[in-house]
Coordinates of C-alpha atoms in Angstrom, one line a residue:
X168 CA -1.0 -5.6 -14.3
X169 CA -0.1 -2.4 -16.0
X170 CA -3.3 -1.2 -16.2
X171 CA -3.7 -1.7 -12.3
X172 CA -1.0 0.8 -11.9
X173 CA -2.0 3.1 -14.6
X174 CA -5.5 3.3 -12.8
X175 CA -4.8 7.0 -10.2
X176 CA -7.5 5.0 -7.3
X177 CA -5.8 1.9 -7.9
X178 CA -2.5 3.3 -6.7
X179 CA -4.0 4.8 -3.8
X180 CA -5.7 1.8 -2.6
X181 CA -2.3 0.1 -2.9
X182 CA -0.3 3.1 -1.2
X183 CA -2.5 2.7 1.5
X184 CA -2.3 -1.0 2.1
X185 CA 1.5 -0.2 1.6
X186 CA 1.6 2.1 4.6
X187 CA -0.9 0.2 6.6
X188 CA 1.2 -3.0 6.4
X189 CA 4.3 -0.5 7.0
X190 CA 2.8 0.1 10.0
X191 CA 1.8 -3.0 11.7
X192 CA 5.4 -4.2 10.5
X193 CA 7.3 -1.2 12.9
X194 CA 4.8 -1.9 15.8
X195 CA 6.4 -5.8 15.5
X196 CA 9.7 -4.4 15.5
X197 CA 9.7 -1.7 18.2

């Protein structure tokens, strides 16, 4: 697991799903 995280693309593969999921999650809500 730690090197996931340590990996830079890694991290911005997961900020991205992160924000995506972010996303649909405030279009539920509104």
């Amino acid at each position: 697991m730690t090197e996931v995280f340590n990996c830079p693309t890694n991290t911005k593969r997961s900020n991205q799903a992160a924000k995506s999921v972010l996303k649909s999650i405030d279009r539920l809500t509104s």
